[in-house]
Amino acid sequence: EPEVTQTPSHQVTQMGQEVILRCVPISNHLYFYWYRQILGQKVEFLVSFYNNEISEKSEIFDDQFSVERPDGSNFTLKIRSTKLEDSAMYFCASSDGQGMSIQYFGAGTRLSVL
Amino acid sequence: AQSVTQLDSQVPVFEEAPVELRCNYSSSVSVYLFWYVQYPNQGLQLLLKYLSGSTLVESINGFEAEFNKSQTSFHLRKPSVHISDTAEYFCAASSGGYNKLIFGAGTRLAVHP
């Protein structure tokens, strides 16, 4: 069964450093998403992406964040200068966006900012 | 704006007992509803979904959920739980298409022998 894959599974970084979280969505999907889950809290929407541009973003997704689809298979989330409060599990999801589509999630990347 | 409320943060239950995990939503537009499950140290897996049609939806591992428009609920039930059902369960809503999912806070189901 096709799946969304995320790398790395765990990323440790120092405060102020840049990180790039990588995702390979399901191959025929056209809509891509990032969510995050701070430990013990609910899963929160960050951003959705379609046709090489952001279609919606949340208040969390400020100028420190950016997304990119650098080639036909990868979808990345960049955090320019990480803060302690960016520590969370980051989930990538994709959907085919047709009608009542379903979002399929990757296993997540746990980001730890020290 | 959409919101999803899961009334119980934790539900302890004995093996083979029935369980109900509650979910209520608020939305002024058509809504699609989902239950996702997160096993320890794993990602989110789709358990079941309500998109349209029959208000009772079932999963392959014995869970079911009923969409109740008048009560704006989408409670998850299982008549007899197993130890392996221990996980966090998230209810989520979407207004469809490519729109974002709004998640509830999650319910931790702990099944005891």
XYZ file of N, CA and C in Angstrom:
681
model
N 0.852 -1.196 0.000
C 0.000 0.000 0.000
C 0.888 1.247 0.000
N 0.577 2.224 -0.834
C 1.392 3.449 -0.867
C 1.375 4.126 0.483
N 2.491 4.786 0.816
C 2.534 5.475 2.102
C 3.343 6.749 1.993
N 3.118 7.622 2.953
C 3.892 8.855 3.074
C 5.111 8.549 3.942
N 6.280 8.918 3.476
C 7.489 8.656 4.262
C 8.128 9.963 4.692
N 8.630 9.986 5.915
C 9.255 11.183 6.459
C 10.642 10.845 6.984
N 11.571 11.759 6.726
C 12.915 11.613 7.254
C 13.420 12.953 7.794
N 14.261 12.951 8.832
C 14.568 11.787 9.661
C 13.431 11.495 10.623
N 13.522 10.402 11.354
C 12.485 10.111 12.342
C 12.683 10.973 13.587
N 13.927 11.338 13.862
C 14.227 12.192 15.011
C 15.346 13.145 14.626
N 15.131 14.420 14.892
C 16.111 15.456 14.587
C 16.384 16.249 15.849
N 17.637 16.312 16.212
C 18.036 17.115 17.366
C 18.838 18.307 16.846
N 18.529 19.495 17.330
C 19.205 20.683 16.848
C 19.373 21.689 17.975
N 20.292 22.595 17.784
C 20.496 23.656 18.752
C 19.599 24.841 18.403
N 19.165 25.533 19.437
C 18.347 26.732 19.244
C 19.053 27.695 18.297
N 18.298 28.242 17.354
C 18.861 29.183 16.391
C 19.318 28.554 15.093
N 19.427 27.248 15.076
C 19.860 26.566 13.869
C 18.688 26.365 12.907
N 19.017 26.172 11.642
C 18.012 25.872 10.629
C 17.831 24.363 10.518
N 16.596 23.938 10.342
C 16.340 22.521 10.103
C 15.436 22.361 8.887
N 15.614 21.260 8.212
C 14.748 20.912 7.086
C 14.191 19.517 7.342
N 12.888 19.440 7.377
C 12.212 18.160 7.544
C 11.709 17.721 6.170
N 11.916 16.453 5.881
C 11.635 15.965 4.534
C 10.486 14.966 4.515
N 9.775 14.996 3.424
C 8.603 14.143 3.253
C 8.536 13.701 1.799
N 8.177 12.448 1.603
C 7.856 11.969 0.258
C 6.386 11.582 0.268
N 5.531 12.401 -0.336
C 4.097 12.090 -0.350
C 3.797 10.895 -1.255
N 2.578 10.434 -1.204
C 2.121 9.371 -2.096
C 2.171 9.906 -3.525
N 2.628 9.072 -4.458
C 3.092 9.568 -5.759
C 2.024 10.269 -6.589
N 0.785 9.884 -6.561
C -0.217 10.534 -7.413
C -1.002 11.612 -6.668
N -0.551 11.958 -5.469
C -1.246 12.988 -4.706
C -0.774 14.372 -5.105
N -1.702 15.327 -4.982
C -1.429 16.683 -5.444
C -1.460 17.712 -4.332
N -2.007 17.331 -3.164
C -2.157 18.262 -2.065
C -1.294 17.778 -0.902
N -0.592 18.709 -0.296
C 0.371 18.350 0.730
C 0.173 19.237 1.945
N 0.473 18.668 3.106
C 0.189 19.349 4.364
C 1.309 19.090 5.364
N 1.466 20.042 6.269
C 2.266 19.829 7.468
C 1.402 20.128 8.689
N 1.515 19.251 9.662
C 0.871 19.417 10.959
C 1.949 19.250 12.022
N 1.673 19.743 13.212
C 2.589 19.454 14.301
C 1.813 19.099 15.566
N 2.505 18.372 16.439
C 1.909 17.946 17.698
C 2.942 18.165 18.788
N 2.746 19.202 19.566
C 3.589 19.406 20.737
C 3.224 18.333 21.755
N 4.219 17.849 22.476
C 4.017 16.737 23.396
C 2.831 16.979 24.323
N 1.882 16.045 24.298
C 0.734 16.139 25.190
C -0.385 17.028 24.693
N -0.205 17.609 23.498
C -1.223 18.517 22.978
C -1.848 17.966 21.699
N -2.802 18.698 21.164
C -3.498 18.211 19.988
C -2.680 18.449 18.728
N -3.034 17.728 17.697
C -2.412 17.900 16.392
C -2.931 19.213 15.782
N -1.988 20.053 15.334
C -2.367 21.374 14.809
C -1.941 21.516 13.354
N -2.790 22.086 12.569
C -2.504 22.361 11.166
C -1.470 23.485 11.044
N -0.509 23.305 10.167
C 0.466 24.354 9.880
C 0.211 24.990 8.514
N 0.204 24.140 7.472
C 0.181 24.683 6.116
C -0.307 23.637 5.135
N -0.968 24.099 4.086
C -1.317 23.225 2.962
C -0.718 23.807 1.684
N -0.463 22.943 0.725
C 0.341 23.311 -0.446
C -0.218 22.618 -1.656
N -0.438 23.393 -2.711
C -0.968 22.824 -3.942
C -0.468 23.633 -5.121
N -0.109 22.950 -6.171
C 0.304 23.620 -7.414
C 1.457 24.592 -7.144
N 2.390 24.133 -6.338
C 3.605 24.887 -6.027
C 3.387 26.188 -5.280
N 2.283 26.263 -4.571
C 2.120 27.421 -3.719
C 1.297 27.066 -2.488
N 1.441 27.889 -1.463
C 0.698 27.683 -0.233
C -0.763 28.017 -0.481
N -1.660 27.086 -0.113
C -3.089 27.348 -0.272
C -3.707 27.856 1.027
N -3.160 27.446 2.146
C -3.632 27.955 3.431
C -2.526 27.783 4.467
N -2.446 28.687 5.413
C -1.503 28.524 6.511
C -2.136 29.013 7.800
N -1.656 28.472 8.910
C -2.188 28.849 10.203
C -1.363 29.986 10.789
N -1.834 30.482 11.925
C -1.107 31.556 12.617
C 0.265 31.088 13.090
N 0.398 29.783 13.303
C 1.681 29.246 13.759
C 2.732 29.410 12.672
N 2.325 29.309 11.444
C 3.234 29.290 10.288
C 3.676 30.715 9.988
N 4.643 31.191 10.775
C 5.108 32.565 10.582
C 6.320 32.589 9.638
N 7.007 33.704 9.616
C 8.101 33.891 8.655
C 9.271 32.953 8.880
N 9.302 32.308 10.030
C 10.383 31.366 10.303
C 10.203 30.064 9.527
N 8.994 29.826 9.075
C 8.676 28.579 8.392
C 8.583 28.800 6.886
N 8.972 27.785 6.142
C 8.738 27.804 4.700
C 8.573 26.371 4.217
N 7.896 26.221 3.099
C 7.714 24.891 2.511
C 8.128 24.965 1.053
N 8.505 23.787 0.547
C 8.994 23.738 -0.816
C 8.778 22.346 -1.366
N 8.537 22.294 -2.669
C 8.510 21.011 -3.356
C 9.628 21.093 -4.396
N 10.838 20.747 -3.987
C 12.016 20.997 -4.832
C 12.078 20.135 -6.086
N 11.383 19.006 -6.062
C 11.374 18.144 -7.237
C 10.026 17.443 -7.290
N 9.900 16.429 -8.115
C 8.601 15.798 -8.289
C 8.180 14.868 -7.173
N 9.078 14.666 -6.178
C 8.717 13.678 -5.170
C 8.813 14.190 -3.741
N 9.671 15.159 -3.470
C 9.868 15.593 -2.095
C 9.038 16.823 -1.744
N 8.730 16.928 -0.463
C 8.018 18.086 0.077
C 8.699 18.397 1.402
N 9.221 19.622 1.544
C 10.024 19.918 2.725
C 9.431 21.052 3.549
N 9.724 20.998 4.842
C 9.395 22.068 5.771
C 10.698 22.583 6.346
N 10.953 23.873 6.201
C 12.156 24.478 6.731
C 11.798 25.406 7.869
N 12.554 25.285 8.943
C 12.444 26.242 10.044
C 13.768 26.976 10.088
N 13.743 28.280 9.867
C 14.980 29.049 9.667
C 15.830 29.149 10.913
N 15.244 29.508 12.006
C 15.979 29.716 13.248
C 15.148 29.109 14.366
N 15.468 27.896 14.731
C 14.612 27.153 15.638
C 14.593 27.740 17.038
N 13.423 27.618 17.663
C 13.238 28.039 19.046
C 12.919 26.796 19.883
N 13.060 26.937 21.189
C 12.747 25.813 22.065
C 11.309 25.333 21.850
N 10.407 26.284 21.639
C 8.995 25.940 21.505
C 8.653 25.288 20.169
N 9.619 25.167 19.280
C 9.405 24.428 18.038
C 9.547 22.918 18.246
N 9.998 22.525 19.413
C 10.107 21.097 19.707
C 8.723 20.461 19.637
N 8.595 19.467 18.784
C 7.292 18.849 18.542
C 7.482 17.681 17.586
N 6.397 16.941 17.385
C 6.356 15.948 16.315
C 5.730 16.637 15.113
N 6.388 16.540 13.979
C 5.888 17.159 12.758
C 5.419 16.058 11.813
N 4.175 16.186 11.390
C 3.586 15.198 10.487
C 3.381 15.813 9.109
N 3.743 15.054 8.112
C 3.429 15.386 6.731
C 2.222 14.561 6.304
N 1.374 15.114 5.475
C 0.224 14.382 4.953
C 0.033 14.746 3.488
N -0.619 13.854 2.777
C -0.935 14.146 1.379
C -2.315 13.598 1.036
N -2.933 14.194 0.035
C -4.219 13.700 -0.458
C -4.285 13.944 -1.954
N -5.210 13.219 -2.600
C -5.353 13.464 -4.037
C -6.276 14.653 -4.298
N -6.932 15.116 -3.223
C -7.702 16.347 -3.316
C -8.954 16.268 -4.147
N -9.318 15.069 -4.552
C -10.484 14.939 -5.405
C -11.719 14.681 -4.555
N -12.693 15.571 -4.645
C -13.941 15.360 -3.921
C -13.709 15.168 -2.437
N -14.201 14.091 -1.917
C -14.111 13.855 -0.475
C -12.826 13.079 -0.179
N -11.721 13.764 -0.327
C -10.438 13.065 -0.258
C -10.001 12.850 1.183
N -9.133 11.897 1.332
C -8.610 11.525 2.641
C -7.155 11.934 2.711
N -6.740 12.423 3.851
C -5.335 12.754 4.053
C -4.632 11.566 4.690
N -3.519 11.189 4.095
C -2.697 10.100 4.605
C -1.456 10.703 5.251
N -1.153 10.205 6.444
C -0.084 10.795 7.241
C 1.163 9.920 7.239
N 2.301 10.593 7.328
C 3.544 9.898 7.581
C 3.700 9.597 9.063
N 4.785 8.906 9.396
C 5.023 8.493 10.789
C 5.536 9.645 11.645
N 5.936 10.744 11.008
C 6.341 11.921 11.758
C 7.835 12.049 11.957
N 8.275 13.283 12.182
C 9.648 13.588 12.587
C 9.584 14.277 13.934
N 10.267 13.679 14.895
C 10.325 14.321 16.207
C 11.477 15.317 16.217
N 11.161 16.582 16.375
C 12.173 17.639 16.423
C 12.409 18.027 17.869
N 13.652 17.933 18.275
C 14.035 18.341 19.625
C 14.997 19.517 19.505
N 14.596 20.662 20.046
C 15.436 21.865 20.019
C 16.025 22.068 21.408
N 17.349 22.088 21.460
C 18.036 22.188 22.756
C 18.547 23.596 23.017
N -16.385 29.002 12.547
C -15.188 28.181 12.391
C -15.434 26.793 12.963
N -14.741 25.854 12.359
C -14.894 24.482 12.826
C -14.148 24.268 14.125
N -14.697 23.403 14.957
C -13.965 22.940 16.128
C -14.392 21.518 16.428
N -13.520 20.793 17.079
C -13.781 19.398 17.441
C -13.476 19.235 18.916
N -14.406 18.633 19.632
C -14.256 18.439 21.073
C -14.297 16.961 21.397
N -13.278 16.506 22.055
C -13.271 15.142 22.586
C -13.378 15.279 24.103
N -14.469 14.784 24.630
C -14.828 15.093 26.004
C -13.975 14.360 27.031
N -13.388 13.251 26.637
C -12.626 12.440 27.586
C -11.157 12.416 27.185
N -10.283 12.850 28.081
C -8.862 12.805 27.752
C -8.297 11.397 27.934
N -8.860 10.664 28.880
C -8.412 9.295 29.114
C -9.611 8.397 29.380
N -9.560 7.194 28.834
C -10.603 6.204 29.087
C -9.932 4.886 29.443
N -9.962 4.510 30.713
C -9.458 3.191 31.092
C -10.588 2.172 30.998
N -10.261 0.982 30.514
C -11.284 -0.045 30.341
C -10.632 -1.414 30.439
N -11.386 -2.388 30.900
C -10.867 -3.745 30.957
C -11.054 -4.445 29.619
N -10.157 -5.374 29.366
C -10.214 -6.157 28.137
C -11.572 -6.841 28.015
N -12.082 -6.864 26.801
C -13.361 -7.457 26.414
C -14.569 -6.630 26.837
N -14.346 -5.505 27.474
C -15.462 -4.610 27.813
C -15.769 -3.716 26.614
N -16.985 -3.168 26.562
C -17.310 -2.201 25.493
C -16.730 -0.839 25.826
N -16.550 -0.035 24.787
C -16.014 1.303 25.001
C -16.674 2.282 24.032
N -16.812 3.530 24.489
C -17.279 4.608 23.630
C -16.378 5.811 23.847
N -15.828 6.318 22.774
C -15.020 7.542 22.814
C -15.842 8.641 22.148
N -16.042 9.724 22.874
C -16.975 10.737 22.415
C -16.298 11.838 21.611
N -17.018 12.298 20.608
C -16.526 13.369 19.750
C -17.712 14.233 19.329
N -17.572 15.521 19.530
C -18.562 16.474 19.039
C -17.876 17.506 18.154
N -18.585 17.992 17.191
C -18.004 18.959 16.269
C -18.936 20.141 16.137
N -18.410 21.233 15.714
C -19.226 22.388 15.388
C -18.812 22.887 14.019
N -19.786 23.092 13.188
C -19.490 23.555 11.854
C -20.743 24.128 11.227
N -20.570 25.204 10.515
C -21.717 25.802 9.835
C -21.828 25.321 8.393
N -20.887 24.491 7.994
C -20.932 23.993 6.613
C -20.897 22.473 6.637
N -21.046 21.888 5.469
C -20.952 20.426 5.389
C -19.616 19.968 5.966
N -19.625 18.850 6.600
C -18.426 18.405 7.294
C -18.158 16.938 6.999
N -16.901 16.626 6.906
C -16.464 15.245 6.812
C -15.738 14.914 8.104
N -15.946 13.726 8.616
C -15.450 13.367 9.938
C -14.575 12.130 9.877
N -13.579 12.116 10.723
C -12.586 11.048 10.699
C -12.200 10.663 12.127
N -11.828 9.435 12.282
C -11.125 8.996 13.476
C -9.757 8.476 13.036
N -8.730 9.023 13.678
C -7.369 8.543 13.473
C -6.892 7.895 14.764
N -6.011 6.900 14.639
C -5.440 6.240 15.802
C -3.929 6.402 15.763
N -3.370 6.636 16.936
C -1.913 6.782 17.065
C -1.431 5.790 18.109
N -0.775 4.735 17.660
C -0.179 3.776 18.585
C 1.115 4.353 19.136
N 1.564 3.884 20.275
C 2.775 4.445 20.892
C 3.942 4.534 19.917
N 4.521 5.703 19.846
C 5.712 5.963 19.021
C 5.461 5.776 17.527
N 4.228 5.915 17.116
C 3.917 5.796 15.690
C 3.155 7.027 15.208
N 2.920 7.080 13.910
C 2.196 8.191 13.320
C 0.693 7.991 13.384
N -0.019 8.836 12.661
C -1.474 8.800 12.646
C -1.960 7.854 11.552
N -2.849 6.960 11.936
C -3.427 6.039 10.961
C -4.933 6.275 10.898
N -5.465 6.334 9.694
C -6.897 6.497 9.545
C -7.619 5.246 10.020
N -8.564 5.421 10.924
C -9.338 4.295 11.455
C -10.651 4.159 10.687
N -11.397 5.259 10.591
C -12.606 5.251 9.781
C -13.018 6.679 9.459
N -13.965 6.776 8.545
C -14.342 8.080 8.036
C -15.834 8.122 7.731
N -16.402 9.307 7.873
C -17.739 9.566 7.381
C -17.634 10.664 6.329
N -18.025 10.338 5.130
C -17.993 11.317 4.044
C -19.408 11.639 3.591
N -20.227 10.612 3.411
C -21.622 10.789 3.012
C -22.289 9.422 3.111
N -23.594 9.388 2.864
C -24.298 8.111 2.826
C -24.666 7.612 4.213
N -24.480 6.319 4.438
C -24.863 5.700 5.703
C -24.184 6.397 6.874
N -24.970 6.663 7.902
C -24.409 7.387 9.052
C -23.594 6.491 9.960
N -23.682 5.179 9.781
C -22.898 4.247 10.579
C -21.744 3.740 9.720
N -20.542 3.966 10.196
C -19.359 3.527 9.460
C -18.555 2.580 10.333
N -17.889 1.640 9.697
C -17.179 0.604 10.425
C -15.744 0.484 9.948
N -14.874 0.036 10.859
C -13.495 -0.238 10.482
C -13.284 -1.746 10.405
N -12.133 -2.147 9.901
C -11.879 -3.569 9.728
C -11.568 -4.252 11.050
N -11.240 -3.490 12.097
C -10.880 -4.126 13.363
C -11.964 -3.954 14.432
N -13.221 -3.813 13.997
C -14.333 -3.889 14.928
C -14.832 -2.572 15.491
N -14.170 -1.466 15.191
C -14.670 -0.173 15.635
C -15.786 0.308 14.706
N -16.678 1.098 15.263
C -17.700 1.740 14.450
C -17.968 3.138 15.001
N -18.480 3.999 14.132
C -18.818 5.353 14.562
C -20.102 5.756 13.859
N -20.891 6.540 14.534
C -22.156 6.969 13.971
C -22.202 8.484 13.887
N -22.467 8.968 12.697
C -22.632 10.392 12.459
C -24.043 10.784 12.864
N -24.130 11.715 13.808
C -25.435 12.181 14.271
C -25.490 13.692 14.054
N -26.181 14.073 13.007
C -26.184 15.487 12.625
C -26.919 16.344 13.649
N -28.001 15.836 14.203
C -28.789 16.630 15.145
C -28.024 16.874 16.449
N -27.190 15.921 16.826
C -26.392 16.076 18.045
C -24.954 16.501 17.740
N -24.665 16.715 16.488
C -23.305 17.083 16.017
C -22.256 16.209 16.691
N -22.487 14.907 16.596
C -21.557 13.971 17.240
C -21.082 12.917 16.260
N -19.976 12.317 16.607
C -19.381 11.237 15.805
C -18.630 10.347 16.777
N -19.370 9.697 17.668
C -18.768 8.883 18.717
C -18.234 7.566 18.159
N -17.141 7.130 18.720
C -16.487 5.879 18.308
C -16.800 4.793 19.322
N -17.156 3.626 18.844
C -17.538 2.533 19.747
C -16.875 1.230 19.323
N -16.685 0.379 20.323
C -16.273 -0.992 20.045
C -16.916 -1.866 21.110
N -17.573 -2.948 20.717
C -18.304 -3.767 21.698
C -17.403 -4.567 22.629
N -16.159 -4.845 22.183
C -15.271 -5.664 23.011
C -13.825 -5.308 22.651
N -13.128 -4.650 23.582
C -11.785 -4.157 23.251
C -10.720 -5.196 23.594
N -9.565 -5.033 22.924
C -8.403 -5.888 23.163
C -7.266 -5.052 23.700
N -6.314 -5.699 24.323
C -5.126 -5.009 24.819
C -4.481 -4.196 23.693
N -4.484 -4.761 22.503
C -3.840 -4.114 21.355
C -4.546 -2.834 20.892
N -5.718 -2.559 21.428
C -6.422 -1.312 21.086
C -5.900 -0.128 21.894
N -5.024 -0.380 22.838
C -4.429 0.698 23.621
C -3.700 1.658 22.698
N -4.146 2.918 22.691
C -3.610 3.916 21.763
C -4.277 5.248 22.071
N -3.855 6.261 21.333
C -4.525 7.563 21.396
C -5.412 7.677 20.166
N -6.623 8.134 20.381
C -7.593 8.229 19.291
C -7.960 9.703 19.091
N -7.854 10.132 17.851
C -8.139 11.521 17.510
C -9.327 11.598 16.563
N -10.263 12.433 16.927
C -11.375 12.755 16.054
C -10.985 14.003 15.252
N -11.350 14.040 13.985
C -10.970 15.182 13.154
C -12.097 15.514 12.193
N -12.159 16.762 11.797
C -13.195 17.236 10.876
C -12.562 18.047 9.767
N -13.216 18.014 8.628
C -12.763 18.787 7.482
C -13.983 19.249 6.716
N -13.858 20.389 6.078
C -14.955 20.812 5.208
C -14.759 20.286 3.800
N -13.798 19.390 3.639
C -13.718 18.637 2.404
C -12.676 19.121 1.442
N -12.569 18.396 0.342
C -11.610 18.740 -0.694
C -10.204 18.741 -0.151
N -9.500 19.833 -0.385
C -8.120 19.911 0.076
C -8.012 20.617 1.420
N -9.154 20.852 2.064
C -9.121 21.656 3.282
C -8.466 20.945 4.451
N -7.983 21.753 5.374
C -7.248 21.237 6.508
C -8.140 20.415 7.421
N -7.488 19.539 8.186
C -8.168 18.790 9.225
C -8.068 19.567 10.529
N -9.176 19.604 11.251
C -9.200 20.157 12.599
C -9.321 18.980 13.553
N -8.365 18.872 14.454
C -8.320 17.725 15.348
C -8.873 18.070 16.724
N -9.453 17.060 17.364
C -9.746 17.156 18.769
C -8.482 16.919 19.577
N -8.600 17.051 20.877
C -7.427 16.944 21.751
C -6.945 15.515 21.936
N -7.764 14.559 21.514
C -7.357 13.164 21.625
C -7.890 12.508 22.888
N -8.130 11.215 22.788
C -8.534 10.401 23.941
C -7.582 9.219 24.038
N -6.974 9.103 25.198
C -6.061 7.975 25.402
C -6.856 6.799 25.942
N -6.945 5.749 25.132
C -7.633 4.523 25.532
C -6.614 3.565 26.121
N -6.840 3.184 27.373
C -5.941 2.240 28.043
C -6.730 0.982 28.370
N -6.386 -0.110 27.734
C -7.076 -1.375 27.949
C -6.252 -2.217 28.913
N -6.887 -2.610 30.004
C -6.207 -3.382 31.047
C -6.663 -4.840 31.037
N -5.758 -5.762 31.369
C -6.148 -7.180 31.414
C -7.064 -7.471 32.599
